[in-house]
Each structure stands twice: as C-alpha cells, then as structure tokens.
Coordinates of C-alpha atoms and ligand atoms in Angstrom, one line a residue:
M1 CA 14.4 2.2 0.3
K2 CA 12.6 -0.3 2.4
P3 CA 14.4 -2.6 4.8
L4 CA 15.0 -6.2 4.2
I5 CA 13.1 -6.9 7.5
R6 CA 9.9 -6.2 5.5
F7 CA 9.7 -9.6 4.1
C8 CA 11.6 -11.5 6.7
L9 CA 9.2 -10.3 9.4
V10 CA 6.1 -11.5 7.6
A11 CA 7.7 -14.8 6.7
S12 CA 8.8 -15.6 10.2
L13 CA 5.5 -14.5 11.9
A14 CA 3.6 -16.5 9.3
L15 CA 4.8 -19.7 10.9
V16 CA 3.1 -19.0 14.2
A17 CA -0.4 -20.2 13.6
G18 CA -2.2 -22.7 11.4
C19 CA -3.8 -21.6 8.2
Q20 CA -7.5 -22.3 7.9
T21 CA -10.3 -21.4 5.6
G22 CA -13.3 -19.4 6.8
S23 CA -16.4 -18.1 5.1
V24 CA -16.6 -14.7 3.3
D25 CA -19.7 -12.7 3.9
S26 CA -19.9 -10.0 1.4
S27 CA -23.1 -8.5 3.0
L28 CA -21.0 -7.4 5.9
S29 CA -18.7 -5.3 3.7
Q30 CA -21.7 -3.6 2.2
A31 CA -23.2 -2.8 5.6
D32 CA -19.9 -1.5 6.8
S33 CA -19.3 0.7 3.8
T34 CA -21.9 3.2 4.9
K35 CA -19.9 4.0 8.0
T36 CA -16.6 4.1 6.2
R37 CA -18.0 6.3 3.4
Q38 CA -18.8 8.8 6.1
Q39 CA -15.2 8.8 7.1
K40 CA -13.9 9.5 3.6
D41 CA -14.2 13.2 4.0
A42 CA -12.5 13.3 7.4
V43 CA -8.8 13.8 7.9
M44 CA -7.1 10.4 7.4
R45 CA -4.7 9.5 10.2
G46 CA -3.3 6.2 9.2
I47 CA -0.8 3.4 9.8
H48 CA 0.6 1.1 7.2
L49 CA 1.4 -2.4 8.5
M50 CA 2.5 -5.7 7.1
L51 CA -0.1 -8.3 8.3
G52 CA 1.0 -11.8 7.6
S53 CA -0.6 -14.1 10.2
D54 CA -3.6 -14.6 12.4
W55 CA -1.2 -14.1 15.3
Q56 CA -0.3 -10.6 14.1
A57 CA -4.0 -9.8 13.5
A58 CA -4.9 -10.8 17.0
A59 CA -2.0 -8.7 18.4
L60 CA -3.3 -5.8 16.3
Q61 CA -6.8 -6.2 17.5
E62 CA -5.7 -5.9 21.1
Q63 CA -4.1 -2.5 20.3
L64 CA -7.0 -1.0 18.3
A65 CA -8.5 0.9 21.2
R66 CA -5.2 2.4 22.2
L67 CA -4.6 3.4 18.5
A68 CA -8.0 4.9 18.2
A69 CA -7.3 6.9 21.4
A70 CA -4.1 8.2 19.8
G71 CA -6.1 9.5 16.9
V72 CA -5.6 6.7 14.3
N73 CA -8.7 6.3 12.1
T74 CA -7.3 4.2 9.2
L75 CA -5.2 1.1 8.9
I76 CA -3.6 -0.1 5.6
L77 CA -3.1 -3.8 6.1
E78 CA -0.6 -5.3 3.6
T79 CA -1.2 -9.0 3.6
D80 CA 0.1 -9.6 0.1
Y81 CA -0.4 -13.4 -0.5
D82 CA -0.4 -14.2 3.3
F83 CA -4.1 -14.8 3.3
A84 CA -6.2 -18.0 3.1
F85 CA -7.6 -17.3 -0.3
K86 CA -10.5 -19.6 -1.3
S87 CA -10.2 -18.6 -4.9
H88 CA -6.5 -19.5 -5.1
P89 CA -5.5 -21.6 -2.1
E90 CA -2.3 -22.5 -3.8
L91 CA -1.0 -18.9 -3.1
S92 CA -1.6 -19.1 0.6
S93 CA 1.0 -20.0 3.2
P94 CA 0.9 -21.8 6.6
G95 CA -0.1 -19.5 9.4
C96 CA -1.5 -16.8 7.1
V97 CA -4.4 -14.5 7.9
T98 CA -7.8 -16.3 7.8
P99 CA -11.1 -14.8 6.8
A100 CA -12.5 -15.5 10.2
R101 CA -9.7 -13.5 12.0
A102 CA -10.1 -10.7 9.4
H103 CA -13.8 -10.5 10.2
E104 CA -13.1 -10.3 13.9
L105 CA -10.6 -7.5 13.4
A106 CA -13.0 -5.7 11.1
A107 CA -15.8 -5.9 13.7
E108 CA -13.6 -4.4 16.4
A109 CA -12.2 -1.7 14.0
R110 CA -15.8 -0.8 13.1
R111 CA -16.8 -0.5 16.7
L112 CA -13.9 2.0 17.2
G113 CA -14.4 4.0 14.0
I114 CA -11.2 2.7 12.4
R115 CA -11.3 2.1 8.6
L116 CA -9.4 -1.0 7.3
I117 CA -7.9 -1.0 3.8
P118 CA -6.2 -4.2 2.7
Q119 CA -3.3 -4.3 0.3
I120 CA -1.5 -6.5 -2.1
N121 CA 1.6 -5.1 -3.6
C122 CA 0.7 -5.2 -7.3
L123 CA 3.0 -5.3 -10.4
G124 CA 6.3 -4.9 -8.6
H125 CA 7.7 -6.4 -5.4
Q126 CA 6.9 -9.9 -6.5
S127 CA 10.1 -11.2 -4.9
W128 CA 12.3 -10.3 -2.0
S129 CA 15.9 -11.3 -1.9
K130 CA 16.2 -14.9 -3.2
T131 CA 12.5 -15.6 -2.4
T132 CA 10.0 -15.3 -5.3
L133 CA 6.6 -14.6 -3.8
A134 CA 3.6 -16.9 -4.2
L135 CA 2.0 -15.4 -7.4
L136 CA 5.1 -15.8 -9.7
K137 CA 6.2 -18.9 -7.9
N138 CA 2.9 -20.6 -8.8
H139 CA 2.4 -18.7 -12.1
P140 CA 5.9 -18.2 -13.6
E141 CA 4.2 -17.4 -16.9
F142 CA 3.1 -14.0 -15.4
D143 CA 6.7 -13.0 -14.9
E144 CA 7.9 -9.9 -16.7
T145 CA 11.4 -11.5 -17.0
P146 CA 10.5 -15.2 -17.3
G147 CA 13.5 -17.5 -16.8
Q148 CA 15.8 -14.7 -16.2
Y149 CA 17.8 -13.8 -13.1
P150 CA 18.2 -17.2 -11.3
N151 CA 17.9 -16.8 -7.6
N152 CA 16.8 -13.2 -8.2
T153 CA 20.4 -12.1 -8.5
N154 CA 21.2 -8.6 -9.9
I155 CA 17.6 -7.4 -9.5
Y156 CA 15.7 -5.6 -6.8
C157 CA 12.4 -7.4 -7.1
R158 CA 10.5 -9.3 -9.8
S159 CA 7.5 -7.8 -11.5
W160 CA 4.5 -9.3 -13.2
C161 CA 3.8 -8.5 -16.8
P162 CA 1.1 -5.8 -17.1
Q163 CA 0.2 -7.1 -20.5
N164 CA -0.1 -10.8 -19.6
P165 CA -3.7 -11.7 -20.6
D166 CA -4.4 -13.9 -17.6
V167 CA -2.7 -12.2 -14.6
N168 CA -5.6 -9.8 -13.8
K169 CA -8.2 -12.5 -13.5
V170 CA -6.2 -14.0 -10.6
V171 CA -5.3 -10.7 -9.0
F172 CA -8.9 -9.4 -9.1
A173 CA -10.2 -12.5 -7.3
L174 CA -7.6 -11.9 -4.5
V175 CA -8.6 -8.2 -4.3
D176 CA -12.3 -9.1 -4.0
E177 CA -11.6 -11.7 -1.2
L178 CA -9.5 -9.3 0.9
V179 CA -12.0 -6.4 0.6
N180 CA -14.8 -8.7 1.7
A181 CA -12.9 -10.3 4.5
F182 CA -11.8 -7.0 6.0
E183 CA -15.3 -5.6 5.4
A184 CA -13.7 -2.7 3.5
D185 CA -14.7 -0.3 0.8
A186 CA -11.2 0.4 -0.5
F187 CA -8.0 -1.3 -1.7
H188 CA -4.4 -0.3 -1.7
V189 CA -2.6 -1.7 -4.8
G190 CA 0.9 -0.8 -3.7
M191 CA 2.9 -0.4 -7.0
D192 CA 6.0 1.2 -5.4
E193 CA 9.6 0.7 -6.6
V194 CA 8.7 -1.0 -9.9
F195 CA 12.1 -1.2 -11.6
L196 CA 11.4 -4.2 -14.0
I197 CA 9.0 -2.8 -16.6
A198 CA 9.1 -2.8 -20.4
S199 CA 11.8 -5.4 -20.1
E200 CA 13.8 -6.7 -23.1
H201 CA 13.1 -10.2 -21.8
C202 CA 9.3 -9.8 -22.2
P203 CA 8.0 -10.6 -25.6
R204 CA 4.9 -8.4 -25.0
C205 CA 6.5 -5.3 -23.4
R206 CA 10.0 -5.2 -25.1
G207 CA 10.5 -1.7 -26.5
G208 CA 7.4 -0.3 -24.9
D209 CA 6.9 3.0 -23.1
P210 CA 7.3 2.4 -19.3
A211 CA 4.9 5.2 -18.5
K212 CA 2.2 3.7 -20.7
L213 CA 2.8 0.2 -19.4
F214 CA 2.7 1.4 -15.8
A215 CA -0.5 3.4 -16.5
Q216 CA -2.1 0.3 -18.1
A217 CA -1.5 -1.7 -14.9
V218 CA -3.0 1.2 -12.8
N219 CA -6.0 1.6 -15.1
D220 CA -6.8 -2.1 -15.2
L221 CA -6.8 -2.2 -11.4
H222 CA -8.8 1.0 -11.3
H223 CA -11.4 -0.4 -13.7
H224 CA -12.0 -3.4 -11.5
I225 CA -11.8 -1.7 -8.1
V226 CA -13.4 1.7 -8.7
T227 CA -15.5 1.4 -11.9
E228 CA -16.8 -2.1 -11.3
R229 CA -16.8 -2.6 -7.6
K230 CA -17.3 1.1 -6.6
W231 CA -14.5 0.9 -4.0
E232 CA -11.8 3.5 -3.5
M233 CA -8.3 2.9 -4.7
F234 CA -5.0 3.8 -3.0
M235 CA -1.4 3.4 -4.3
W236 CA 2.1 4.5 -3.6
A237 CA 3.2 7.6 -5.6
D238 CA 6.9 7.1 -6.3
R239 CA 6.6 5.8 -9.9
L240 CA 4.6 9.0 -10.8
L241 CA 7.4 11.3 -9.7
D242 CA 10.3 12.3 -12.1
A243 CA 13.5 12.2 -10.1
K244 CA 15.0 14.9 -12.3
T245 CA 12.4 17.5 -11.5
M246 CA 11.6 16.5 -8.0
G247 CA 15.1 16.1 -6.7
Y248 CA 14.4 12.9 -4.9
G249 CA 16.4 9.6 -5.2
E250 CA 15.5 6.7 -7.5
W251 CA 13.5 4.9 -4.8
E252 CA 11.1 7.6 -3.8
S253 CA 10.8 8.9 -7.4
A254 CA 11.4 7.4 -10.8
R255 CA 14.4 7.3 -13.1
N256 CA 13.1 4.5 -15.2
G257 CA 10.6 6.3 -17.4
T258 CA 7.3 5.7 -15.5
A259 CA 6.7 9.2 -14.3
G260 CA 4.7 10.2 -17.4
A261 CA 1.9 7.9 -16.1
V262 CA 0.9 10.7 -13.7
D263 CA -1.1 12.2 -16.7
L264 CA -2.5 8.8 -17.9
I265 CA -4.4 7.6 -14.8
P266 CA -7.7 8.6 -13.0
K267 CA -7.6 11.5 -10.6
D268 CA -9.8 9.7 -8.0
I269 CA -6.9 7.5 -6.8
V270 CA -5.5 8.5 -3.4
L271 CA -1.7 8.7 -3.8
C272 CA 0.4 7.7 -0.8
D273 CA 3.5 10.0 -1.2
W274 CA 6.2 8.4 0.9
H275 CA 9.4 10.2 2.0
Y276 CA 11.5 9.0 4.8
E277 CA 14.3 11.5 4.9
L278 CA 14.6 14.9 6.4
R279 CA 14.2 17.7 3.8
T280 CA 13.3 21.4 3.9
N281 CA 10.5 20.8 1.4
Y282 CA 8.7 17.9 -0.3
P283 CA 7.8 19.2 -3.8
S284 CA 5.8 16.1 -4.7
V285 CA 3.0 17.0 -2.3
P286 CA 2.0 20.3 -4.1
F287 CA 2.9 18.7 -7.5
L288 CA 0.4 15.8 -7.1
V289 CA -2.3 18.0 -5.6
G290 CA -1.8 20.4 -8.5
K291 CA -2.4 17.4 -10.8
G292 CA -5.8 17.0 -9.2
F293 CA -5.1 14.0 -6.9
R294 CA -5.8 13.5 -3.3
V295 CA -2.4 13.0 -1.6
W296 CA -1.6 11.1 1.6
P297 CA 1.9 12.1 2.8
S298 CA 3.6 9.1 4.3
G299 CA 6.5 9.1 6.7
W300 CA 8.5 6.4 8.6
K301 CA 10.7 6.0 11.6
S302 CA 12.8 9.1 11.7
L303 CA 11.0 11.6 14.0
P304 CA 12.6 14.7 12.5
A305 CA 11.8 13.5 9.0
A306 CA 8.2 12.6 10.0
R307 CA 7.8 15.9 11.7
A308 CA 9.1 17.8 8.6
L309 CA 6.9 15.9 6.1
S310 CA 3.8 16.3 8.3
E311 CA 4.4 20.0 8.9
F312 CA 5.2 20.8 5.3
S313 CA 2.0 18.9 4.2
R314 CA -0.2 20.8 6.8
Q315 CA 1.2 24.1 5.6
Q316 CA -0.2 23.4 2.1
Q317 CA -3.6 24.0 3.6
S318 CA -5.1 22.1 0.8
K319 CA -8.1 19.8 0.8
G320 CA -6.1 17.7 -1.6
V321 CA -3.8 16.7 1.3
V322 CA -6.0 14.1 3.1
G323 CA -3.9 13.6 6.3
Y324 CA -0.8 11.6 7.3
L325 CA 0.1 8.0 6.9
C326 CA 2.7 6.5 9.2
T327 CA 4.6 3.5 7.7
T328 CA 6.3 1.0 10.0
W329 CA 8.3 -1.5 8.0
G330 CA 9.2 -3.6 11.0
A331 CA 10.7 -0.7 12.9
V332 CA 8.2 -1.1 15.8
R333 CA 6.4 -4.1 17.3
I334 CA 2.6 -4.0 17.2
P335 CA 2.3 -3.9 21.1
S336 CA 4.4 -0.8 21.1
L337 CA 2.7 1.0 18.2
A338 CA 0.5 3.2 20.4
E339 CA 3.6 4.7 22.1
W340 CA 5.8 5.2 19.0
P341 CA 6.8 8.8 18.7
P342 CA 7.0 8.9 14.8
L343 CA 3.3 7.8 15.0
L344 CA 2.1 9.8 18.0
E345 CA 3.3 13.2 17.0
P346 CA 1.8 13.4 13.5
M347 CA -1.4 11.9 14.7
K348 CA -1.7 14.6 17.3
E349 CA -1.0 17.3 14.8
W350 CA -3.5 16.0 12.3
S351 CA -6.1 15.8 15.1
M352 CA -6.0 19.5 15.6
T353 CA -8.3 21.9 13.8
P354 CA -8.0 24.3 12.3
L355 CA -4.7 24.0 10.5
P356 CA -1.9 26.3 11.7
P357 CA -1.5 29.5 9.9
R358 CA 0.7 29.4 6.8
P359 CA 4.2 30.9 7.4
L360 CA 4.9 34.2 5.7
Ligands
ZN401 ZN1 5.5 -7.7 -20.2

C-alpha cells in the first residue's frame, strides 16, 4: 500500500537538472567498505528515500549532518532507473542522478558515519499507473506478461520474468554501477508487492510455483551481490509472509503463493519488514527472526503505528532485529526530514542502550 506519489515525485523532480555522465571509481567503494563493515554490527537507524535527481541528492547532502545528529546511520537510496548508467544509458532519464553527484554524497556520508545503500526495485514494480519504467520500456522482451494489459490497465505493476535468460545480465550491470557510485558495500533489491508472477501469459513461467519462481529471482540476485561481489543484500519482506497465518493484508503479506520462498533463500539477506498500520503486535518480526534472518522493521508516516512497530520490535530483545527503518514515500520533503516525528522518535529510541526491559 504505497502512495501514487511514489513515482510522480521522482518523475517530476527528475526534470530539474541535466543528466550527465561521470566516471566510476571502484577503488573508492573498496576503501569505504572497511568503515561500513565496521558499522554492520551496530544498530541500524535508517531512512528509505526515493532519489531520482541530482537536485534531490544535493538537497539530501545538505541535510546529512542534521540527520546524523538525529541518530540516522543508514540511508536506503532508491534510484531505480533514474541514474546515469554508463552500461545502459538508454535506461537513464533527463535530470537523473549522476555518478559525480553520487560520489559527492558518499564522501559527505562517509565523513558523518552514514552508510549508503542504493536500491533498484527488482522483479516487480516495473510500471506505475500508465507508465512502464525504463527496463521494460526498452526491453519489452523481459516482461512477464508481454503484450498484455495495454496502458497497464487492470494490473498493479508490471514484473520482469525471473526466467528470462537475458534480464539478469542487464540488471547486474546496473547494480554494480550503483554500488560503485555510492561507494557502498550493500544493495537493496526491493522485490515488494510482486503480484504478477507465474503468469499464464509467460511461456516460461506458466503453471509454475510462485514461491519457487520468486526464490529463483532472489537467489540469482544473491549469487551476484553476495557470493560474487561479497556485498550485503537487503530486500522487502512482504512476499515471504503468508497472509493467512500472519493476519496482514495482501500488500504487506502474500496471498499469491510466494510465501514458501522464505525457506528457499539464503539467511544472510537482511529483510525489511514493512508495516504502516497500528497493530497490537507484528507477528512477522519474531517469525522471520525465528527463520534465522536479520530483520529490519520498517514503518512510515503514522506516528502511532511507527511507535507501535518500533516498541514491539525492541521488546523482542533479539540480535536478529537490527534496528528501525523509516520509510518516507513522499510524505515528507527532504529539508524537513530531520524534524519529522515518525523519524525522530524511533531514531531516539533505537539510540538508547540497553534495550528496555521486556514487559511481563
Ligand atoms: Zn516468466
């Protein structure tokens, strides 16, 4: 349940500045990784932001010191295709984030002890409303439902086909460029709200098991990001949760057969378990910890809901709960981030040690 503003915001801000190509210096990411590795064991106090332009990146850079002072030590930066890719310039858009600006942002973040983790939403979320995003627009052959749903009517978002033999080659090149540009040692693959999977319209996936197909996509990305590159991998958790047993809705958990993938993927992936509504408990947090994953509870703009998720997660008193991630989805402007209550309160809580006593 993410707002329409998600795409519109990025698309509009992407028009502000000209898109240019800069150099990518992979040695910087390696040097920086030493510091960020030291941060891995610390409590993660993060923000998820859509970052679609150099203009936004500059605005964010101006706020980094204030965010650090508020306790923030990690930023998930979702550029999707709004980056000046050298490997696939056809996917970039005017005004997108440039490598030069990404390096500037990374340098300031490093100085302040903030870890940057770039993101492309993989597999699902390949369209928004009537707009098909750059990957499937330029490579319609990767579409899970090729030629179907004109103008994206009657669907939520398009997906790419996890069994297309060529899609990963393109995606892995984008991942590598983003990690290098942001001098990172981790990547967030998104993968939330995938509804189109094992489609009858896909000759490869028709009749397949959605859980196995979803796990295949996760495992392919993990092989590149973790096994080959030795980076850390983050993803949204909703497709790994069975709506019937969790009691969540079909957005923050799955009713489309993907939940079995939870037992088919590596345990070293950090799962961002997002829940934006007020509840008395959030059973997915102990469930995923019990499966052996590290879990990063993720809230949004409702202060009572953010407070409830944060407190419930802290009460688990588990090393498997790595901290708190505040998503934004256009609900707050970057210059106002450092004063935003749904961010400030959880950051303050997770800055405190030791954890509060578990209620009897
Ligand atoms: Zn397919």
